[in-house]
GROMACS .gro file of C-alpha atoms in nm:
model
  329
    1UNK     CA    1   1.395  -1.889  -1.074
    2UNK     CA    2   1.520  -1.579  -0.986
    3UNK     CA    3   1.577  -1.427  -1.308
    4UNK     CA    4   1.229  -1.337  -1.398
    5UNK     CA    5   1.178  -1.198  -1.049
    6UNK     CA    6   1.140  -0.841  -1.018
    7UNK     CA    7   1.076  -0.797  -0.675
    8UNK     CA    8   1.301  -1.055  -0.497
    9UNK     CA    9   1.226  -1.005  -0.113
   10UNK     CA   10   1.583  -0.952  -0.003
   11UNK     CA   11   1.545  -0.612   0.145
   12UNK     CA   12   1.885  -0.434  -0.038
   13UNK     CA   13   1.721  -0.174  -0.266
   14UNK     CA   14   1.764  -0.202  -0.630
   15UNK     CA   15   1.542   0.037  -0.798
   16UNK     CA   16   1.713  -0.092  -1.152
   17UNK     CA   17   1.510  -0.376  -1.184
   18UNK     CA   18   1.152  -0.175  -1.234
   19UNK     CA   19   1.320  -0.117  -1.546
   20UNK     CA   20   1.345  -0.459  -1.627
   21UNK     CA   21   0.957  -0.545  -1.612
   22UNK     CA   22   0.844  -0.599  -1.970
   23UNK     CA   23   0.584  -0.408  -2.104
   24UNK     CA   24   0.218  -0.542  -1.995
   25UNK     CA   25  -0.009  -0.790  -2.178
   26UNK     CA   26  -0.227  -0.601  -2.460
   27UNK     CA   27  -0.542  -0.602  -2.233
   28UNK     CA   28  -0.376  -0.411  -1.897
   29UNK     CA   29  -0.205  -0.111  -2.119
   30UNK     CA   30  -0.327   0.222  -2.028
   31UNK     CA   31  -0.314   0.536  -2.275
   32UNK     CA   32  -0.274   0.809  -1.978
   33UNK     CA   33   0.010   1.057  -2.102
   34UNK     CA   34   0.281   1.073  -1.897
   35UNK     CA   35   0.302   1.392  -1.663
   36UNK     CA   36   0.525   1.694  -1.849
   37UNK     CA   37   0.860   1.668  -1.669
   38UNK     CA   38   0.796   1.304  -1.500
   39UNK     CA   39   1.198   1.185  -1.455
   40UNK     CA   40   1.054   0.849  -1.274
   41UNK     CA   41   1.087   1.030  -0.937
   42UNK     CA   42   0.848   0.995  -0.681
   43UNK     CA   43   0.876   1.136  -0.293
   44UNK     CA   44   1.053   0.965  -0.074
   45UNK     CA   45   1.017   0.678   0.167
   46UNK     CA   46   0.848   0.848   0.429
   47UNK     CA   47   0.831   0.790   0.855
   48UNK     CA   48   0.537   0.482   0.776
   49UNK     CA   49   0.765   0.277   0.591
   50UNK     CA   50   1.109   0.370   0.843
   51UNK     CA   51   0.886   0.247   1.108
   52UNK     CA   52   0.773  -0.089   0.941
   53UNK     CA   53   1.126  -0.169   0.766
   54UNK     CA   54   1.356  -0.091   1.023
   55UNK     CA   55   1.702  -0.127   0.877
   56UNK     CA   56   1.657  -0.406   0.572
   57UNK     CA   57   1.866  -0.713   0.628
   58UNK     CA   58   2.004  -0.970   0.355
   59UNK     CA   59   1.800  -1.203   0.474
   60UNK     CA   60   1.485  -1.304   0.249
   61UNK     CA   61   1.157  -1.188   0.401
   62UNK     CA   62   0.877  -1.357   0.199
   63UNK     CA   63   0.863  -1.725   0.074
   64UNK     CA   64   0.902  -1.856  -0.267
   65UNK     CA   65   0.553  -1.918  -0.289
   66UNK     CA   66   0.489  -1.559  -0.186
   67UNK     CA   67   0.738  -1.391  -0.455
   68UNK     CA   68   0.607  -1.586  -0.729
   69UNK     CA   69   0.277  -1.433  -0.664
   70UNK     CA   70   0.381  -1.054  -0.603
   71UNK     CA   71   0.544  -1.086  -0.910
   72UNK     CA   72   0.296  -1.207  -1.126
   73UNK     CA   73   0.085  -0.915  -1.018
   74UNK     CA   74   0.356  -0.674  -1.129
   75UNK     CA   75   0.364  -0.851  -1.463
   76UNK     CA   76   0.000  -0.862  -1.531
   77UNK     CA   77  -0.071  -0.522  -1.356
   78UNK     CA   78  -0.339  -0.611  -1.130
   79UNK     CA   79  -0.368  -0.587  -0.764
   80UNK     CA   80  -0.286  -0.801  -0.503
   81UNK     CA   81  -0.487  -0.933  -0.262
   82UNK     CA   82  -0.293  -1.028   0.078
   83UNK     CA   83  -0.447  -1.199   0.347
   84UNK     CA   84  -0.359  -1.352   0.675
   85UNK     CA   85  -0.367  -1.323   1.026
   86UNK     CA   86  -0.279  -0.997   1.199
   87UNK     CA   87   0.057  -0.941   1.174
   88UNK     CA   88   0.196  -1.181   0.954
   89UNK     CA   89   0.321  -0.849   0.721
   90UNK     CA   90   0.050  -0.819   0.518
   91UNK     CA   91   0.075  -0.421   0.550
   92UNK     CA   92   0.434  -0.401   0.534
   93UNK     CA   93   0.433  -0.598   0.190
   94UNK     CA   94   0.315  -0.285   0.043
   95UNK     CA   95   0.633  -0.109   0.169
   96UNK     CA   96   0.901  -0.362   0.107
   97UNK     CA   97   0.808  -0.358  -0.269
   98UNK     CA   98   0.835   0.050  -0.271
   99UNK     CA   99   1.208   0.029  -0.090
  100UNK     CA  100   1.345  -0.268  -0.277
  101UNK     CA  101   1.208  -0.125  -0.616
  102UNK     CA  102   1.252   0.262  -0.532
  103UNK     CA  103   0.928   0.332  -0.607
  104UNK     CA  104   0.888   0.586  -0.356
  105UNK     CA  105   0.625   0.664  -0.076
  106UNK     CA  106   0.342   0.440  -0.024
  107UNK     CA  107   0.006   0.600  -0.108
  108UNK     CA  108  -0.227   0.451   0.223
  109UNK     CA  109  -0.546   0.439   0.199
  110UNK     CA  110  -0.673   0.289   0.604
  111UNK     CA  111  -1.111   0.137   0.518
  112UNK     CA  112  -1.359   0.195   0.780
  113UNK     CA  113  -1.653   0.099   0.800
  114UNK     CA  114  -1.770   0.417   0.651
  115UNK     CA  115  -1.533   0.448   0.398
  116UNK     CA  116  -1.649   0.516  -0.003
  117UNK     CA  117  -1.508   0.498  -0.294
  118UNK     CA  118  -1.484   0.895  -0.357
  119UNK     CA  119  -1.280   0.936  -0.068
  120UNK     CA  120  -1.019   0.745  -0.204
  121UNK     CA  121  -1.035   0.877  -0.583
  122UNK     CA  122  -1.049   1.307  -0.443
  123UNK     CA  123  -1.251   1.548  -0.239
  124UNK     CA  124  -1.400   1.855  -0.378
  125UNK     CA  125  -1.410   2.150  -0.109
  126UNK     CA  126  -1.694   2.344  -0.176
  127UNK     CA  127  -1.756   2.523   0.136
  128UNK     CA  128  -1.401   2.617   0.124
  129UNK     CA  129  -1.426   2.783  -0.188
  130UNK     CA  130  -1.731   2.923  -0.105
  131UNK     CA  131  -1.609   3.084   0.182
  132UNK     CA  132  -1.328   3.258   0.012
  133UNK     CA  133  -1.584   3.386  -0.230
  134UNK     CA  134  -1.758   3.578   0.042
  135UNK     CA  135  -1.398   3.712   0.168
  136UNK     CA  136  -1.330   3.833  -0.144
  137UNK     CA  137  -1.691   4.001  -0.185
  138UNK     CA  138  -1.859   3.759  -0.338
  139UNK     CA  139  -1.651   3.698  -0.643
  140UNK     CA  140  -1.616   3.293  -0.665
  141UNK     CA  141  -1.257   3.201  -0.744
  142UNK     CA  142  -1.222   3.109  -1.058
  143UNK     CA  143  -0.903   2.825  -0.965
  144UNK     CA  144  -1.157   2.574  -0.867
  145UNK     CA  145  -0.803   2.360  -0.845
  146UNK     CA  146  -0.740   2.485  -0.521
  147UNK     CA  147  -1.018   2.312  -0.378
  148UNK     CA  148  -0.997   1.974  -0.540
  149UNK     CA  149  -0.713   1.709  -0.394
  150UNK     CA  150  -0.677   1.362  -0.485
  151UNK     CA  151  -0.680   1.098  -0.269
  152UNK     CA  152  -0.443   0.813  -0.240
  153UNK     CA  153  -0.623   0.567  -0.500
  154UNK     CA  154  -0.663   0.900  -0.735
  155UNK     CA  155  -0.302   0.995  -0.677
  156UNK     CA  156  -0.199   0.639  -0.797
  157UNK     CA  157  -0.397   0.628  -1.092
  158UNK     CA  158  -0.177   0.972  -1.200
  159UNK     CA  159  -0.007   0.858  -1.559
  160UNK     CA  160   0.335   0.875  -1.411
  161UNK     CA  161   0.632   0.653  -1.578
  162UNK     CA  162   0.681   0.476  -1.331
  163UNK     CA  163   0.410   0.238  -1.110
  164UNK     CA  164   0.307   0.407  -0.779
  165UNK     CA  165   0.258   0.153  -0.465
  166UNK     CA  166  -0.101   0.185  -0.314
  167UNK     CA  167  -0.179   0.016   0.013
  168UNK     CA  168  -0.554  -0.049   0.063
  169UNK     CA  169  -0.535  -0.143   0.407
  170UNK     CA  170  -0.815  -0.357   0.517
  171UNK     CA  171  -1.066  -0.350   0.300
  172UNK     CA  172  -1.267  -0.645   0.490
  173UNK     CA  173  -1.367  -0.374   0.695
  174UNK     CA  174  -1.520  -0.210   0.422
  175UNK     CA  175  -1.920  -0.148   0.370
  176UNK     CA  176  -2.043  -0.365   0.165
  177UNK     CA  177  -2.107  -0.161  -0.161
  178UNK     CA  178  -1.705  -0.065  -0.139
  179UNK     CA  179  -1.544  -0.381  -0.298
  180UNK     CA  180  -1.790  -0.380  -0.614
  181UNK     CA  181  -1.755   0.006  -0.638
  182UNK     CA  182  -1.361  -0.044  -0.688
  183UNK     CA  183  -1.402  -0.268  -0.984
  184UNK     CA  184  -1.453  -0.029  -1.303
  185UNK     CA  185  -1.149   0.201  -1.128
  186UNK     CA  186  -0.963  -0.157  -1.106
  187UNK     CA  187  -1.028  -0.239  -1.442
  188UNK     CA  188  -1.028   0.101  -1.681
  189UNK     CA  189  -0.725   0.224  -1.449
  190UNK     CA  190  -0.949   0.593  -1.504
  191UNK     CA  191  -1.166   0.787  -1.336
  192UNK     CA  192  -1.350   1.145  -1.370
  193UNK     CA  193  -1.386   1.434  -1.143
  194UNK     CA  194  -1.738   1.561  -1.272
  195UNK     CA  195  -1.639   1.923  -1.088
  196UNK     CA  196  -1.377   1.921  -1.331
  197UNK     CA  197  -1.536   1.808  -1.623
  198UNK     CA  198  -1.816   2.047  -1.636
  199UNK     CA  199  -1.592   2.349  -1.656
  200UNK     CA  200  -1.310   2.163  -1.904
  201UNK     CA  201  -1.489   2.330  -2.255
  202UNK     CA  202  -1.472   2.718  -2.093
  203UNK     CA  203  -1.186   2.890  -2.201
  204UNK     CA  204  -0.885   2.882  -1.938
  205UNK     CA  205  -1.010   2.540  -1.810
  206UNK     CA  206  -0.938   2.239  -1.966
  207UNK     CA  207  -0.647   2.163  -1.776
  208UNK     CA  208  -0.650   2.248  -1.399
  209UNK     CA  209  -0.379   2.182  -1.116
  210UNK     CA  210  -0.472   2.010  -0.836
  211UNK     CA  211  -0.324   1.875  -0.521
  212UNK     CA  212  -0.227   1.516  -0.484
  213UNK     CA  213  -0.155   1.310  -0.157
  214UNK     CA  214   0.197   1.393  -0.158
  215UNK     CA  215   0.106   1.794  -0.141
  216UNK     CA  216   0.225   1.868  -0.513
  217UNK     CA  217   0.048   2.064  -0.775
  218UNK     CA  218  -0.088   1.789  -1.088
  219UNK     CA  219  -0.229   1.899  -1.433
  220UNK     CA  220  -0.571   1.706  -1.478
  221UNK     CA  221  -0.702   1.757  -1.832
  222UNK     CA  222  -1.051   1.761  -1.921
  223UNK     CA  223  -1.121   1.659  -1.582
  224UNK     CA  224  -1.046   1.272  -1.580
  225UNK     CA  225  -0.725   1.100  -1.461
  226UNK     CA  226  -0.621   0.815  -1.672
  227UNK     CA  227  -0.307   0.594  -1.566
  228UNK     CA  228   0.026   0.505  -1.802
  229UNK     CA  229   0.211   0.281  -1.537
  230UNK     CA  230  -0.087   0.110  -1.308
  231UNK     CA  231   0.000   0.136  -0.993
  232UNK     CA  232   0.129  -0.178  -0.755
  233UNK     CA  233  -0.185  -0.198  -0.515
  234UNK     CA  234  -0.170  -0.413  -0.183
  235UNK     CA  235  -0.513  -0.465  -0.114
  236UNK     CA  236  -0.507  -0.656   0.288
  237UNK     CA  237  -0.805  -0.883   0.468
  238UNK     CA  238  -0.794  -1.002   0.785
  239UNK     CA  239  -1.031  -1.274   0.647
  240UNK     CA  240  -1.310  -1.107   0.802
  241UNK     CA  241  -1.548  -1.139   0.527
  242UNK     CA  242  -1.579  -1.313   0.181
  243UNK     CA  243  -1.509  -1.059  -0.112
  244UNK     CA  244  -1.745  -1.085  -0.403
  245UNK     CA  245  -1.610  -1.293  -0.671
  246UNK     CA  246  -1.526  -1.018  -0.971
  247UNK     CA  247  -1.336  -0.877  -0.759
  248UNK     CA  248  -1.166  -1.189  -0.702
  249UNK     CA  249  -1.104  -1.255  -1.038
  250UNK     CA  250  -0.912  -0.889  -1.122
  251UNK     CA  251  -0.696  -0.943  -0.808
  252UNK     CA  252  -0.354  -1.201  -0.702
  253UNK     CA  253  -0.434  -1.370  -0.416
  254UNK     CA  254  -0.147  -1.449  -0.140
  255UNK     CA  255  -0.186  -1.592   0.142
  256UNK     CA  256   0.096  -1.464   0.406
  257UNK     CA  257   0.130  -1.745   0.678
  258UNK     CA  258   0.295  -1.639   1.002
  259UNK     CA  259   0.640  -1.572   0.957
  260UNK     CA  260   0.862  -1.797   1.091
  261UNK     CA  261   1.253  -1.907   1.006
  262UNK     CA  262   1.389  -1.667   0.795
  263UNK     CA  263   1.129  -1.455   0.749
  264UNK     CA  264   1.123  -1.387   1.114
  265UNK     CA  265   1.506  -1.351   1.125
  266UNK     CA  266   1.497  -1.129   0.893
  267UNK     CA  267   1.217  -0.917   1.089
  268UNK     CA  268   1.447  -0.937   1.424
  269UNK     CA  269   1.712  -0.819   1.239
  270UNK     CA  270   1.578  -0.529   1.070
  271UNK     CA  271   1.459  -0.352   1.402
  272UNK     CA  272   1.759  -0.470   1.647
  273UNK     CA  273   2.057  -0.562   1.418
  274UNK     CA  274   2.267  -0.832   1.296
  275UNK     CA  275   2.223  -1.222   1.436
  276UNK     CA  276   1.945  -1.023   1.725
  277UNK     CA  277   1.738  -1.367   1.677
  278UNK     CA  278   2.020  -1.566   1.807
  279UNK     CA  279   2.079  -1.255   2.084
  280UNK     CA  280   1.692  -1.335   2.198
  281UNK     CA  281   1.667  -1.700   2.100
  282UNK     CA  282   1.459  -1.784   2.363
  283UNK     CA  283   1.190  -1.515   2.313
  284UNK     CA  284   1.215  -1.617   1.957
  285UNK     CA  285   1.149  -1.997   2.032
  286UNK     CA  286   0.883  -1.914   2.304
  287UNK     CA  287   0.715  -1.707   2.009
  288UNK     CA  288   0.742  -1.976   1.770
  289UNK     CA  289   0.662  -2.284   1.971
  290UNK     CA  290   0.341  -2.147   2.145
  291UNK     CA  291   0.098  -2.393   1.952
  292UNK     CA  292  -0.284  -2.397   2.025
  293UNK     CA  293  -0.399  -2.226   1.732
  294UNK     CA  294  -0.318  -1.917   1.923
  295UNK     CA  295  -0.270  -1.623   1.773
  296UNK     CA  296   0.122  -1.423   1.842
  297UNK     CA  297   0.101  -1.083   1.610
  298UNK     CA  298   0.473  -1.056   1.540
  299UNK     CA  299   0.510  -0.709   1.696
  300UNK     CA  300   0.430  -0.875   2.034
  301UNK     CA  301   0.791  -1.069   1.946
  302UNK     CA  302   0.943  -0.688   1.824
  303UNK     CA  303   0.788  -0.520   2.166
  304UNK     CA  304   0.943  -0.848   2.379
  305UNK     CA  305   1.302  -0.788   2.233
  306UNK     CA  306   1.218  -0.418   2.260
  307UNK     CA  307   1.159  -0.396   2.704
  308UNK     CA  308   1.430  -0.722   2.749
  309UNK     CA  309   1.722  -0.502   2.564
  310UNK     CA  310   1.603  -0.204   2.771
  311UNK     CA  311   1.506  -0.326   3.119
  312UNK     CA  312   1.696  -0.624   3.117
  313UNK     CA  313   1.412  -0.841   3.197
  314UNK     CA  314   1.337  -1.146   3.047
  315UNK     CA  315   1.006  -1.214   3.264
  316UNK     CA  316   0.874  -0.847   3.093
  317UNK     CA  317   0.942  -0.989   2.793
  318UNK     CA  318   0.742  -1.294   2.854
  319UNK     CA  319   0.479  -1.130   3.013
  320UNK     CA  320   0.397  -0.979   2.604
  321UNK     CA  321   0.417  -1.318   2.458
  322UNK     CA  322   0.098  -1.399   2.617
  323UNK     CA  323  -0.120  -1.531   2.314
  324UNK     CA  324  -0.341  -1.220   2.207
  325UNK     CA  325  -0.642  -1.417   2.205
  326UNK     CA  326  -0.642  -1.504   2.547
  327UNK     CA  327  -0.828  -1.170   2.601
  328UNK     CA  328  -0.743  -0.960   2.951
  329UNK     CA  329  -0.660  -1.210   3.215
   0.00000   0.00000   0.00000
């Protein structure tokens, strides 16, 4: 099975095998031209993924059922929908795909409640600029660039060679307009900056540098941002809400069960070294064997391991294993 996979979960990097994804079906290519001077380089891993990945084992950390489906939604270029109960990984997916594949720094984009679409594509700072217009006597700068940054789903959507990985973190949390207002960007892998494209017929203005979420300086011509290489997005639910069903349909659903086995080995391992699950067996089997339906986010395990290796205490440790949905007792 393994020889169509892509992605294969085992946490040793091997940023080769982008290379070997085939080109996408006819209906998911996108015409964006590639960035002048893209090598296939983008920033590096940065602190949110050290803290999630710890030090990557050899150990798998998803199931097969799991890989299949993150690899299908590399193949067909659409985004991936991971749910689950808190922290079963759904987050971390996002990050394990960027190190294993070298794709670089997650883009993150955290929903509230209050969140919109905009906010995610770029913001357009107009009381900046207007601002430095009065400072400079009332002569409006004429780099309207310098006020326009893209956000993390706009940075993605850049036409780089190689797929960007965009983690849309929670988006059950969303309003409700947000899901349906992702589904053209979704779909046309495009999207306009109407500051932009007002000014991109005057002379001097058709292509304009912005700023993207990693702090460097993009070309945008004519004002709209179309993608070559779609980006990877993790889209995660906490199952708090039903998601409106075309939506559904442009997304991979996985389901990420608690991790347990190998998949928790390998999380041990990452954060406190070789064969640390058999070090802390019995934190490892009071995690796993709590039953109830009660809920054990793994980093109440990590945080367990954590104070027992530190204080040498393994009633501390116990204390955190309390089920988290007990509430304050």
């Amino acid at each position: 099975m393994r020889e169509w996979l892509i992605y294969q979960g085992k946490g040793a990097p091997a940023p080769e095998r982008i290379d070997e994804l085939p080109e996408p079906p006819r209906w998911r290519r996108f015409d964006g031209t590639p960035l002048s001077g893209d090598k296939g380089e983008a920033p590096p891993l940065d602190a949110a993924s050290v803290r999630r990945l710890g030090d990557r084992t050899a150990l798998s950390a998803q199931d097969v059922k799991a890989l299949q489906l993150i690899n299908a939604a590399l193949y067909l270029r659409r985004p991936l929908l991971v749910t689950g109960d808190p922290g079963t990984g759904k987050s971390t997916l996002a990050h394990e795909v960027a190190y294993e594949l070298g794709l670089g720094r997650v883009l993150q984009w955290p929903v509230v409640s209050r969140t919109e679409l905009k906010e995610g594509l770029y913001t357009y700072d107009a009381i900046g600029r207007l601002q430095d217009a009065q400072l400079d006597g009332g002569q409006q700068q004429t780099d309207i660039g310098r006020y326009v940054r893209l956000g993390p789903l706009g940075t993605a959507l850049l036409p780089t060679k190689k797929p960007r990985v965009l983690l849309i973190d929670e988006l059950d949390k969303s309003d409700i307009d947000l899901p349906n207002d992702l589904l053209n960007v979704v779909e046309e892998g495009e999207f306009g900056i109407p500051e932009l494209e007002r000014i991109a017929d005057r002379p001097g203005q058709s292509t304009v540098n912005v700023l993207s979420d990693d702090g460097r300086r993009i070309p945008v011509t004519g004002g709209r941002v179309r993608c070559h290489a779609f980006p990877f997005i993790v889209m995660t639910s906490n199952g708090e809400r039903e998601f409106p069903a075309p939506l559904l349909r442009r997304c991979i659903h996985v389901h990420l069960d608690p991790p347990r086995d190998e998949r928790l080995a390998a999380m041990v391992q990452a954060h406190f070294g070789e064969r640390a699950d058999d070090t802390h067996r019995d934190l490892v089997d009071l995690f796993t064997t709590g039953g109830g339906g009660e809920l054990r986010p793994t980093d109440q395990l990590l945080n367990a391991i954590y104070l027992t290796r530190h204080a040498d205490r393994q009633d501390i440790g116990k204390l955190l294993l309390r089920p988290a949905d007990h509430g304050q007792r």
